Short mmCIF file of C-alpha atoms in Angstrom, two decimals:
data_model
loop_
_atom_site.label_atom_id
_atom_site.label_comp_id
_atom_site.label_asym_id
_atom_site.label_seq_id
_atom_site.Cartn_x
_atom_site.Cartn_y
_atom_site.Cartn_z
CA MET A 1 -25.22 -13.86 -1.00
CA LYS A 2 -27.92 -12.87 1.46
CA ILE A 3 -29.24 -9.38 2.10
CA ILE A 4 -30.49 -9.05 5.66
CA LYS A 5 -31.31 -5.38 5.47
CA GLN A 6 -31.21 -2.81 2.70
CA SER A 7 -31.00 0.94 3.04
CA ILE A 8 -34.13 3.00 2.45
CA ARG A 9 -32.41 6.29 3.12
CA VAL A 10 -32.62 8.87 0.35
CA GLY A 11 -30.06 11.58 -0.25
CA SER A 12 -27.17 10.22 1.80
CA LYS A 13 -23.89 11.93 1.05
CA VAL A 14 -21.62 9.46 2.79
CA SER A 15 -21.68 5.65 2.69
CA LEU A 16 -19.70 3.98 5.45
CA ILE A 17 -18.55 0.48 4.55
CA LEU A 18 -17.78 -1.74 7.55
CA LEU A 19 -16.36 -5.22 7.24
CA ASP A 20 -16.52 -8.42 9.21
CA TRP A 21 -15.25 -11.91 8.47
CA SER A 22 -16.80 -13.65 11.45
CA VAL A 23 -14.17 -12.23 13.80
CA ARG A 24 -15.46 -8.93 15.15
CA GLU A 25 -16.26 -8.96 18.84
CA SER A 26 -17.40 -5.37 18.99
CA PHE A 27 -18.92 -2.89 16.55
CA HIS A 28 -18.67 0.05 18.92
CA PHE A 29 -17.95 2.34 15.96
CA LEU A 30 -21.71 2.22 15.39
CA HIS A 31 -22.25 3.66 18.87
CA TYR A 32 -20.10 6.68 17.98
CA LEU A 33 -21.91 7.08 14.67
CA SER A 34 -25.15 7.51 16.60
CA LYS A 35 -23.56 10.53 18.34
CA GLN A 36 -22.67 12.45 15.17
CA ASP A 37 -23.51 16.13 14.97
CA VAL A 38 -25.00 15.95 11.46
CA ASN A 39 -28.42 14.91 10.20
CA ARG A 40 -28.59 11.09 10.30
CA ASP A 41 -29.89 11.01 6.72
CA LEU A 42 -26.61 12.47 5.49
CA PHE A 43 -24.87 9.12 5.92
CA GLU A 44 -25.69 5.45 5.59
CA VAL A 45 -23.99 2.45 7.17
CA ILE A 46 -23.27 -0.70 5.16
CA VAL A 47 -22.06 -3.84 6.94
CA VAL A 48 -20.54 -6.58 4.77
CA GLU A 49 -19.94 -10.01 6.31
CA TYR A 50 -17.65 -12.33 4.35
CA TYR A 51 -19.08 -15.62 5.58
CA SER A 52 -22.60 -16.40 6.79
CA ARG A 53 -22.45 -15.31 10.43
CA ILE A 54 -25.13 -12.98 11.72
CA SER A 55 -22.98 -11.13 14.21
CA GLU A 56 -24.30 -10.77 17.73
CA ALA A 57 -22.02 -7.76 18.14
CA ILE A 58 -24.20 -5.79 15.71
CA ARG A 59 -27.49 -6.49 17.52
CA PRO A 60 -27.15 -3.67 20.07
CA PHE A 61 -26.68 -1.22 17.18
CA HIS A 62 -29.11 -2.83 14.74
CA ASP A 63 -30.95 0.45 14.09
CA GLU A 64 -27.73 2.17 13.09
CA VAL A 65 -27.12 -0.30 10.25
CA ASP A 66 -28.83 0.58 6.97
CA THR A 67 -27.56 -2.20 4.73
CA TRP A 68 -26.41 -5.58 6.03
CA VAL A 69 -25.22 -8.20 3.60
CA LEU A 70 -23.71 -11.66 4.03
CA LEU A 71 -21.50 -12.71 1.12
CA GLU A 72 -21.88 -16.35 2.25
CA MET A 73 -18.43 -17.38 1.09
CA PRO A 74 -17.60 -21.01 1.92
CA GLU A 75 -15.96 -21.56 5.31
CA ASP A 76 -12.87 -23.08 3.65
CA CYS A 77 -12.28 -19.90 1.63
CA TYR A 78 -9.69 -17.53 3.06
CA CYS A 79 -10.80 -13.96 3.72
CA HIS A 80 -10.32 -11.43 0.92
CA LYS A 81 -11.24 -7.96 2.16
CA HIS A 82 -11.18 -6.41 -1.29
CA LEU A 83 -14.19 -8.49 -2.32
CA MET A 84 -16.06 -6.96 0.61
CA TYR A 85 -14.96 -3.45 -0.39
CA ASN A 86 -16.43 -4.05 -3.85
CA ALA A 87 -19.71 -5.33 -2.41
CA GLY A 88 -19.81 -2.17 -0.27
CA ILE A 89 -19.09 0.09 -3.25
CA VAL A 90 -21.92 -1.55 -5.23
CA ALA A 91 -24.29 -1.21 -2.27
CA ALA A 92 -23.32 2.42 -1.60
CA ARG A 93 -25.77 5.17 -2.52
CA GLY A 94 -23.75 8.10 -1.17
CA ASP A 95 -21.36 10.19 -3.26
CA ILE A 96 -18.50 9.48 -0.85
CA CYS A 97 -17.50 5.96 0.16
CA VAL A 98 -15.77 5.59 3.52
CA ILE A 99 -13.93 2.35 4.27
CA CYS A 100 -12.92 2.27 7.90
CA ASP A 101 -12.33 0.23 11.04
CA SER A 102 -15.53 -0.92 12.68
CA ASP A 103 -13.93 -1.19 16.12
CA ALA A 104 -12.59 2.33 16.42
CA MET A 105 -13.89 5.40 18.25
CA VAL A 106 -14.66 8.68 16.52
CA LYS A 107 -15.63 12.11 17.79
CA PRO A 108 -19.05 13.65 16.97
CA GLY A 109 -17.56 15.77 14.17
CA PHE A 110 -16.25 12.79 12.18
CA ILE A 111 -18.84 12.75 9.38
CA ARG A 112 -18.94 16.55 9.24
CA ALA A 113 -15.13 16.61 8.80
CA ILE A 114 -15.33 14.20 5.86
CA ILE A 115 -18.11 16.14 4.13
CA THR A 116 -16.31 19.47 4.65
CA GLU A 117 -13.03 18.09 3.33
CA PHE A 118 -14.71 16.85 0.13
CA GLU A 119 -16.48 20.18 -0.30
CA ASN A 120 -13.06 21.86 -0.18
CA TYR A 121 -11.25 19.24 -2.26
CA PRO A 122 -13.72 17.31 -4.44
CA LYS A 123 -10.96 15.57 -6.39
CA ALA A 124 -9.26 14.01 -3.42
CA VAL A 125 -8.77 10.74 -1.64
CA LEU A 126 -8.96 11.43 2.06
CA HIS A 127 -7.34 9.41 4.85
CA ILE A 128 -7.89 9.77 8.55
CA ASP A 129 -5.18 8.38 10.81
CA GLN A 130 -5.73 6.55 14.06
CA PHE A 131 -4.42 6.90 17.61
CA ARG A 132 -3.62 3.43 18.92
CA ASN A 133 -3.50 2.49 22.56
CA ALA A 134 -1.73 -0.72 23.60
CA ARG A 135 -3.19 -0.98 27.13
CA GLU A 136 -4.64 -4.44 27.57
CA ASP A 137 -6.85 -3.32 30.44
CA LEU A 138 -9.02 -1.44 27.93
CA TYR A 139 -10.18 -4.83 26.62
CA PRO A 140 -13.05 -5.82 26.54
CA PHE A 141 -14.12 -2.46 25.20
CA ARG A 142 -15.63 -0.28 27.92
CA TYR A 143 -16.17 3.06 26.15
CA PRO A 144 -13.14 4.92 27.51
CA ASP A 145 -12.78 8.66 27.20
CA PHE A 146 -10.88 9.93 24.15
CA SER A 147 -8.22 11.41 26.41
CA GLU A 148 -7.70 7.96 27.95
CA VAL A 149 -6.92 6.50 24.52
CA THR A 150 -4.47 9.27 23.64
CA GLY A 151 -2.95 9.18 27.12
CA ILE A 152 -0.97 6.45 28.87
CA GLY A 153 -0.38 3.47 26.57
CA CYS A 154 -0.86 5.42 23.34
CA ILE A 155 1.91 4.37 20.97
CA ASN A 156 1.67 7.14 18.37
CA ASN A 157 0.65 10.39 20.01
CA VAL A 158 3.05 13.16 19.06
CA GLY A 159 1.83 16.45 20.49
CA GLY A 160 -1.84 15.77 19.85
CA LYS A 161 -1.36 14.38 16.35
CA THR A 162 -0.56 10.87 15.21
CA ARG A 163 3.07 10.08 14.52
CA GLY A 164 2.16 9.12 10.94
CA VAL A 165 0.63 12.49 10.14
CA VAL A 166 3.67 14.44 11.35
CA ASP A 167 6.21 12.00 9.89
CA ASP A 168 8.01 13.02 6.71
CA LYS A 169 10.65 10.28 6.69
CA ASP A 170 8.64 7.17 5.88
CA PRO A 171 4.94 8.02 5.81
CA ILE A 172 3.92 4.90 3.90
CA HIS A 173 4.93 2.72 6.85
CA ASN A 174 4.12 5.05 9.73
CA ARG A 175 0.61 6.07 8.73
CA ASN A 176 -2.34 3.75 9.15
CA TYR A 177 -3.70 3.56 5.62
CA GLY A 178 -6.32 1.02 6.66
CA ALA A 179 -7.88 3.11 9.44
CA CYS A 180 -10.12 5.23 7.27
CA MET A 181 -10.11 5.91 3.56
CA CYS A 182 -12.68 8.15 1.87
CA ALA A 183 -13.10 8.55 -1.86
CA SER A 184 -15.75 9.51 -4.34
CA ARG A 185 -17.83 6.49 -5.37
CA GLU A 186 -17.60 7.60 -8.98
CA ASP A 187 -13.80 7.63 -8.79
CA LEU A 188 -13.73 4.20 -7.18
CA ILE A 189 -15.84 2.81 -10.01
CA THR A 190 -13.66 4.55 -12.61
CA ILE A 191 -10.49 2.88 -11.30
CA GLY A 192 -12.25 -0.51 -11.34
CA GLY A 193 -12.94 -0.81 -7.60
CA ALA A 194 -10.75 -2.85 -5.29
CA ASP A 195 -8.35 -5.34 -6.81
CA GLU A 196 -9.45 -8.94 -6.25
CA HIS A 197 -6.06 -10.39 -7.15
CA ILE A 198 -4.90 -13.35 -5.05
CA ASP A 199 -1.89 -11.36 -3.75
CA TYR A 200 -4.31 -9.40 -1.54
CA LEU A 201 -5.70 -12.51 0.08
CA GLY A 202 -5.41 -12.59 3.87
CA HIS A 203 -3.68 -10.02 6.04
CA ILE A 204 -1.70 -8.05 3.42
CA CYS A 205 -4.34 -5.84 1.89
CA GLY A 206 -6.23 -2.65 2.49
CA PRO A 207 -7.85 0.37 0.90
CA TYR A 208 -4.44 1.96 0.29
CA GLU A 209 -4.28 -0.19 -2.81
CA MET A 210 -7.13 1.93 -4.22
CA THR A 211 -5.52 5.11 -2.86
CA PHE A 212 -2.38 4.44 -4.87
CA ARG A 213 -4.37 3.85 -8.05
CA LEU A 214 -6.47 6.96 -7.37
CA VAL A 215 -3.25 8.96 -7.05
CA ASN A 216 -2.14 7.51 -10.40
CA PHE A 217 -5.55 8.56 -11.75
CA GLY A 218 -4.77 12.13 -10.71
CA ARG A 219 -6.52 12.40 -7.38
CA ARG A 220 -4.83 14.21 -4.53
CA GLU A 221 -4.06 12.20 -1.39
CA ILE A 222 -4.95 14.17 1.73
CA TRP A 223 -4.45 13.22 5.37
CA HIS A 224 -6.77 15.01 7.76
CA GLN A 225 -4.72 17.07 10.20
CA ARG A 226 -7.34 17.59 12.93
CA GLU A 227 -9.75 14.64 12.78
CA PHE A 228 -8.58 11.23 14.00
CA MET A 229 -9.88 7.80 14.93
CA TYR A 230 -9.11 6.12 18.24
CA HIS A 231 -8.35 2.43 18.60
CA THR A 232 -7.91 0.36 21.74
CA TRP A 233 -6.08 -2.92 22.06
CA HIS A 234 -7.81 -6.23 21.39
CA PRO A 235 -6.44 -9.76 20.88
CA GLY A 236 -5.31 -10.63 17.36
CA GLN A 237 -5.02 -7.01 16.20
CA ALA A 238 -1.52 -7.50 14.81
CA GLY A 239 -2.66 -10.36 12.61
CA ILE A 240 -0.06 -12.78 13.98
CA GLY A 241 -0.61 -16.28 12.63
CA ASN A 242 -2.63 -15.05 9.64
CA TYR A 243 -1.73 -15.83 6.06
CA VAL A 244 0.27 -13.01 4.49
CA GLY A 245 0.63 -12.38 0.78
CA PRO A 246 3.70 -10.83 -0.87
CA HIS A 247 4.80 -7.72 1.03
CA ASP A 248 7.75 -5.33 1.23
CA GLY A 249 9.05 -6.69 4.53
CA ARG A 250 7.00 -4.18 6.51
CA TYR A 251 3.55 -5.45 5.58
CA ILE A 252 2.69 -3.15 2.69
CA SER A 253 1.49 -5.17 -0.27
CA LEU A 254 3.98 -5.54 -3.10
CA ALA A 255 1.16 -5.60 -5.63
CA ALA A 256 -0.02 -2.20 -4.32
CA ILE A 257 3.50 -0.74 -4.46
CA ASP A 258 3.82 -2.17 -7.93
CA ALA A 259 0.65 -0.31 -8.95
CA LEU A 260 1.93 2.93 -7.43
CA VAL A 261 5.37 2.75 -9.01
CA ASN A 262 4.15 1.69 -12.43
CA GLY A 263 1.34 4.24 -12.57
CA ARG A 264 -1.32 1.57 -12.97
CA VAL A 265 -4.93 2.74 -12.60
CA LEU A 266 -7.02 -0.37 -13.23
CA PRO A 267 -6.82 -3.42 -10.95
CA ILE A 268 -5.11 -6.66 -11.95
CA THR A 269 -8.30 -8.63 -11.24
CA GLU A 270 -11.42 -6.52 -11.59
CA ASN A 271 -14.78 -7.45 -10.12
CA GLN A 272 -17.27 -8.26 -12.86
CA THR A 273 -20.07 -6.10 -11.41
CA ILE A 274 -17.79 -3.09 -10.95
CA ARG A 275 -16.58 -3.59 -14.51
CA ASP A 276 -20.14 -3.67 -15.81
CA ILE A 277 -20.96 -0.45 -13.93
CA ARG A 278 -17.76 1.19 -15.16
CA LEU A 279 -18.49 0.31 -18.77
CA GLY A 280 -22.16 1.24 -18.47
CA ASN A 281 -23.37 -2.31 -19.08
CA LEU A 282 -25.48 -2.37 -15.93
CA PRO A 283 -28.41 0.04 -16.23
CA ASP A 284 -29.94 -0.83 -12.87
CA VAL A 285 -27.23 -0.93 -10.18
CA ASN A 286 -28.33 -2.76 -7.06
CA LEU A 287 -26.81 -5.06 -4.49
CA GLU A 288 -28.60 -8.13 -5.91
CA SER A 289 -26.57 -7.75 -9.10
CA PHE A 290 -23.24 -8.13 -7.24
CA GLN A 291 -21.31 -11.06 -8.68
CA ILE A 292 -18.63 -13.17 -7.05
CA CYS A 293 -16.40 -15.06 -9.48
CA SER A 294 -17.00 -18.79 -8.92
CA ASP A 295 -13.28 -19.52 -9.48
CA TYR A 296 -12.52 -17.81 -6.16
CA PHE A 297 -14.10 -20.69 -4.25
CA ARG A 298 -11.36 -22.93 -5.62
CA GLN A 299 -8.52 -20.38 -5.81
CA TRP A 300 -8.96 -18.99 -2.31
CA ASN A 301 -9.34 -22.36 -0.68
CA VAL A 302 -7.35 -22.33 2.55
CA GLU A 303 -5.37 -25.47 1.71
CA LYS A 304 -5.05 -24.92 -2.02
CA PHE A 305 -3.69 -21.38 -2.12
CA LEU A 306 -0.81 -22.31 0.15
CA SER A 307 0.41 -24.97 -2.27
CA SER A 308 3.42 -24.22 -4.43
CA ALA A 309 1.40 -24.68 -7.64
CA GLN A 310 -0.74 -21.73 -6.71
CA GLN A 311 2.26 -19.59 -5.74
CA SER A 312 3.89 -20.08 -9.12
CA ASP A 313 0.78 -18.81 -10.87
CA ARG A 314 1.16 -15.33 -9.40
CA GLN A 315 3.14 -13.67 -12.14
CA HIS A 316 1.59 -10.28 -12.87
CA SER A 317 1.12 -9.15 -16.45
CA ARG A 318 3.83 -6.54 -15.87
CA SER A 319 6.80 -6.52 -13.52
CA VAL A 320 10.17 -4.82 -13.24
CA TRP A 321 13.41 -6.74 -12.74
CA ARG A 322 16.80 -5.06 -12.45
CA GLY A 323 15.62 -2.06 -14.43
CA PHE A 324 13.94 -4.08 -17.17
CA VAL A 325 10.17 -4.06 -17.65
CA ILE A 326 8.91 -7.60 -18.16
CA ASP A 327 5.56 -7.88 -19.93
CA ARG A 328 3.57 -11.06 -20.26
CA ASP A 329 3.09 -11.55 -23.98
CA GLY A 330 0.71 -14.39 -24.80
CA ASP A 331 2.46 -17.57 -23.67
CA GLY A 332 5.85 -15.92 -23.24
CA PHE A 333 7.48 -12.85 -21.79
CA CYS A 334 9.11 -9.79 -23.33
CA ALA A 335 11.49 -7.40 -21.62
CA TYR A 336 12.75 -3.94 -22.44
CA LEU A 337 14.70 -1.27 -20.60
CA LYS A 338 12.65 0.88 -18.22
CA LEU A 339 14.43 3.94 -19.55
CA ALA A 340 12.97 3.28 -23.00
CA GLU A 341 9.57 4.36 -21.67
CA ASN A 342 10.93 7.90 -21.56
CA GLN A 343 10.46 9.85 -24.78
CA LEU A 344 14.15 10.84 -24.95
CA PHE A 345 15.21 7.21 -24.94
CA SER A 346 12.38 5.59 -26.88
CA GLN A 347 14.82 4.30 -29.51
CA LEU A 348 16.31 2.01 -26.89
CA HIS A 349 13.04 0.08 -26.88
CA ASN A 350 13.89 -1.76 -30.10
CA LYS A 351 17.60 -1.93 -29.39
CA ILE A 352 17.30 -3.80 -26.12
CA GLU A 353 14.20 -5.95 -26.31
CA LEU A 354 14.26 -9.63 -25.53
CA CYS A 355 11.58 -12.32 -25.48
CA ALA A 356 11.53 -15.79 -23.95
CA ASN A 357 9.10 -18.50 -22.98
CA THR A 358 9.80 -18.44 -19.27
CA ILE A 359 10.76 -15.75 -16.79
CA SER A 360 13.92 -17.58 -15.70
CA GLU A 361 15.11 -17.93 -19.29
CA LEU A 362 14.36 -14.27 -19.95
CA ARG A 363 16.29 -13.18 -16.87
CA ARG A 364 19.25 -15.33 -17.88
CA ARG A 365 19.27 -13.79 -21.35
CA LEU A 366 18.90 -10.27 -19.97
CA PHE A 367 21.88 -10.82 -17.70
CA GLN A 368 23.94 -12.06 -20.66
CA ARG A 369 22.89 -8.97 -22.60
CA LEU A 370 24.46 -6.72 -19.99
CA PRO A 371 28.01 -5.47 -20.67
CA LEU A 372 30.88 -7.19 -18.90
CA SER A 373 31.61 -4.21 -16.63
CA ILE A 374 28.04 -4.25 -15.27
CA ARG A 375 28.04 -8.04 -14.90
CA LEU A 376 31.21 -7.77 -12.85
CA VAL A 377 30.04 -5.00 -10.53
CA LEU A 378 26.55 -6.40 -9.82
CA PRO A 379 27.72 -9.19 -7.44
CA ILE A 380 30.00 -6.70 -5.67
CA ILE A 381 27.11 -4.26 -5.15
CA ILE A 382 24.92 -7.11 -3.87
CA PHE A 383 27.59 -8.21 -1.39
CA LEU A 384 28.31 -4.69 -0.17
CA THR A 385 24.61 -3.89 0.23
CA TYR A 386 23.87 -6.97 2.34
CA LEU A 387 27.01 -6.41 4.38
CA SER A 388 26.43 -2.71 5.07
CA ARG A 389 22.72 -3.15 5.81
CA GLY A 390 23.47 -6.05 8.12
CA VAL A 391 26.18 -4.15 9.98
CA GLY A 392 24.05 -1.01 10.11
CA LEU A 393 20.97 -2.75 11.48
CA GLY A 394 23.09 -4.69 13.96
CA TYR A 395 24.64 -1.43 15.18
CA LEU A 396 21.21 0.19 15.56
CA TYR A 397 19.92 -2.84 17.48
CA ILE A 398 22.87 -2.82 19.88
CA GLN A 399 22.62 0.95 20.31
CA LYS A 400 18.89 0.64 21.12
CA ARG A 401 19.49 -2.19 23.59
CA PHE A 402 22.39 -0.38 25.23
CA SER A 403 20.49 2.90 25.59
CA SER A 404 17.48 1.11 27.13
CA LEU A 405 19.77 -0.59 29.68
CA THR A 406 21.58 2.60 30.66
CA LYS A 407 18.52 4.88 30.64
CA VAL A 408 17.89 6.47 34.02
CA PRO A 409 14.21 6.27 34.92
CA ALA A 410 12.54 9.67 35.14
CA LYS A 411 11.53 10.74 38.62
CA MET B 1 6.15 -13.47 21.06
CA ASN B 2 9.09 -15.74 21.75
CA PHE B 3 12.67 -14.87 20.83
CA ARG B 4 12.96 -17.37 17.97
CA LEU B 5 9.83 -16.10 16.28
CA ARG B 6 10.94 -12.50 16.65
CA LEU B 7 14.34 -13.34 15.24
CA HIS B 8 12.75 -15.18 12.34
CA ARG B 9 10.46 -12.23 11.56
CA ARG B 10 13.33 -9.74 11.75
CA TRP B 11 15.51 -11.88 9.48
CA ASN B 12 12.63 -12.28 7.03
CA GLN B 13 12.06 -8.53 7.03
CA PHE B 14 15.78 -7.86 6.49
CA CYS B 15 15.96 -10.27 3.53
CA ILE B 16 12.83 -8.96 1.81
CA GLU B 17 13.68 -5.29 2.32
CA THR B 18 17.28 -5.70 1.20
CA SER B 19 16.39 -7.70 -1.88
CA LEU B 20 13.74 -5.17 -2.96
CA ARG B 21 16.02 -2.19 -2.41
CA LEU B 22 18.82 -3.98 -4.17
CA ASP B 23 16.70 -4.86 -7.18
CA SER B 24 15.65 -1.25 -7.55
CA PHE B 25 19.17 0.08 -7.09
CA LEU B 26 20.63 -2.39 -9.59
CA GLY B 27 17.91 -1.26 -11.97
CA VAL B 28 19.13 2.31 -11.59
CA VAL B 29 22.73 1.22 -12.29
CA VAL B 30 21.70 -0.74 -15.41
CA ASN B 31 19.54 2.09 -16.74
CA LEU B 32 22.23 4.65 -16.01
CA TYR B 33 24.68 2.57 -18.01
CA PHE B 34 22.39 2.43 -21.04
CA SER B 35 21.47 6.10 -20.74
CA ARG B 36 24.86 7.02 -22.26
CA TYR B 37 23.66 5.81 -25.67
CA LYS B 38 21.15 8.57 -26.23
CA LEU B 39 22.33 11.17 -23.81
CA THR B 40 22.78 14.57 -25.37
CA SER B 41 24.79 17.20 -23.57
CA ALA B 42 21.63 19.23 -22.99
CA VAL B 43 20.17 16.61 -20.68
CA GLN B 44 21.58 16.17 -17.21
CA ILE B 45 20.87 13.07 -15.20
CA ILE B 46 19.94 13.32 -11.56
CA VAL B 47 19.57 10.30 -9.32
CA LEU B 48 17.52 10.42 -6.13
CA VAL B 49 18.35 7.75 -3.57
CA ASP B 50 17.42 7.33 0.07
CA SER B 51 20.69 6.15 1.56
CA TRP B 52 24.28 7.34 1.75
CA ARG B 53 25.43 3.84 0.86
CA GLU B 54 23.72 4.04 -2.52
CA MET B 55 25.22 7.48 -3.10
CA LEU B 56 28.70 6.17 -2.34
CA LEU B 57 28.26 3.17 -4.62
CA LEU B 58 27.09 5.38 -7.48
CA GLY B 59 30.05 7.68 -6.91
CA LEU B 60 32.39 4.72 -7.04
CA LEU B 61 30.86 3.44 -10.27
CA ARG B 62 31.12 6.93 -11.74
CA ILE B 63 34.85 7.10 -10.87
CA LEU B 64 35.34 3.68 -12.46
CA THR B 65 33.54 5.09 -15.56
CA VAL B 66 31.04 2.24 -15.47
CA ILE B 67 28.17 4.72 -15.52
CA PRO B 68 28.03 8.20 -17.08
CA ARG B 69 28.25 11.53 -15.28
CA HIS B 70 25.27 12.31 -13.07
CA LYS B 71 24.24 14.18 -9.93
CA VAL B 72 23.11 12.31 -6.84
CA TYR B 73 20.87 13.60 -4.05
CA VAL B 74 20.08 11.70 -0.89
CA ILE B 75 16.45 12.21 0.11
CA LYS B 76 15.82 11.48 3.76
CA ARG B 77 12.76 13.67 4.30
CA SER B 78 10.00 14.91 2.03
CA ASN B 79 11.32 18.47 2.32
CA ASP B 80 14.64 17.42 0.77
CA ILE B 81 12.81 17.06 -2.55
CA TYR B 82 12.17 20.80 -2.68
CA ARG B 83 15.92 21.35 -2.33
CA VAL B 84 16.39 19.34 -5.54
CA VAL B 85 13.63 21.28 -7.28
CA SER B 86 15.11 24.62 -6.26
CA GLY B 87 18.41 23.38 -7.73
CA GLY B 88 16.76 23.40 -11.16
CA ALA B 89 16.34 19.66 -11.55
CA GLY B 90 12.97 20.13 -13.21
CA GLN B 91 14.63 20.43 -16.63
CA ASN B 92 16.50 17.14 -16.39
CA LEU B 93 15.98 13.42 -16.27
CA VAL B 94 15.44 12.24 -12.71
CA PHE B 95 16.00 8.60 -11.75
CA VAL B 96 14.20 7.56 -8.59
CA THR B 97 14.51 4.25 -6.81
CA ASN B 98 11.35 2.27 -6.16
CA SER B 99 11.75 2.47 -2.37
CA LEU B 100 12.26 6.24 -2.41
CA TYR B 101 9.29 6.82 -4.67
CA SER B 102 6.94 4.74 -2.54
CA LYS B 103 8.01 6.72 0.54
CA HIS B 104 7.77 10.22 -0.92
CA TYR B 105 5.42 9.88 -3.88
CA GLN B 106 3.15 12.64 -2.64
CA SER B 107 5.93 15.23 -2.57
CA LEU B 108 7.43 13.97 -5.82
CA LEU B 109 4.12 14.16 -7.67
CA ARG B 110 3.42 17.65 -6.35
CA SER B 111 6.89 18.90 -7.28
CA ASP B 112 8.10 20.17 -10.65
CA LEU B 113 10.02 16.91 -11.04
CA LYS B 114 6.94 14.94 -12.08
CA PRO B 115 7.40 15.14 -15.90
CA SER B 116 11.05 14.12 -15.75
CA LEU B 117 10.74 11.18 -13.34
CA VAL B 118 11.99 7.73 -14.28
CA ILE B 119 10.90 5.40 -11.47
CA ILE B 120 12.88 2.19 -11.28
#
């Protein structure tokens, strides 16, 4: 790890953590930070580079960067953003950590809005959604007006707000959880920082993983209703061709959903430095003390992690299968009914508890444990679900195609 | 993006989504079955699902007496949760599918249902 620049600011309230993994062509977010309507000492800017590149894109805004660190990960190691989040959290001196896009535009009241929101709701995790414009003529970035980004080509402008913020049908997929996440540094340390588990390697990751665990910790998730970020099109923004970890079919990490659903607060794989800070084992917290587990160099190797051997090693310590909770127990696995976690049904815990050496054996035994009536209806439910979903999605697709063909263009 | 790649991505998405939803729904069915063992008459079971298909399947299983008596609500929007709360569901045991919970966790956690939730 190499520290190019370290913050000398005192009394910053907000620490902005910006990431790069040798891909960023523009850091124009820094330009907009220089236009903020608050005292510059109220916030600090931390740039974390995953590899060893000293980005030329930062040079025009060099004075705006307070801390600049290169993690110097080997070139054959795939990018893991959560490691960078943790480095940023360790480097942060402000009470509020902000993890956001470094190629987005913000209005002059951005930092003020964050500070005000935390003054009103100190026990919150704040998200700020992003207007996205798909016009390719806005690339390379040429500092368009905000109204230009929300105008023609904007894919999510619904009456001056983002579609995600107004959506109440499927917010988890319609909101941009990765655009900007703000949380108290103390809270982030308490929940063990970002999860460095291998499932978050590559494109399927983001600060929402911490949001979910903060919600489980009792923090209130808030989406700002008036402040937004603005993003213009650039090549590779959709992450096509990147490695993707396990996701729910719509690019939200399964490990993060698992944490949310199971009420987990601590990460599966915690960073050693964050752990030391959390447990009070590190009296003098500074960026030099940030540790990167040496096993990652081998585990996150581009060629190695794609091999089947690595994939099979991904069993979490706790998972749910067909309503049974499966816990890793030493060398084997134990399963019990999810319902038994409820106080009213705690006696079921002993009644239906099975152990086995392998997951497949456990699943086979669990299936045999089910009554005949359930074993008979399960395949029917599976068949009917696939059939109805298939027919339903096919109908929607045809309806969409047909309506686009018959639509009369507006004059 | 060419047609084959788009088709492949859509098919992949369909398979993953369906298998996850199915796993969660089957979990609800299995847990509902076993709930009969300790169910006292004072406790009423409510199931929250996010599709009419799941509601119909649960109704069918109820008619076939595979699973015990329960109430089902289909939650399409966050506001629908308040309809359940106003119906007095706060005193009962509420089964929620994984997919529904991940969509509406904010409303569910803020509602009176929180203590009685069983997320599967």
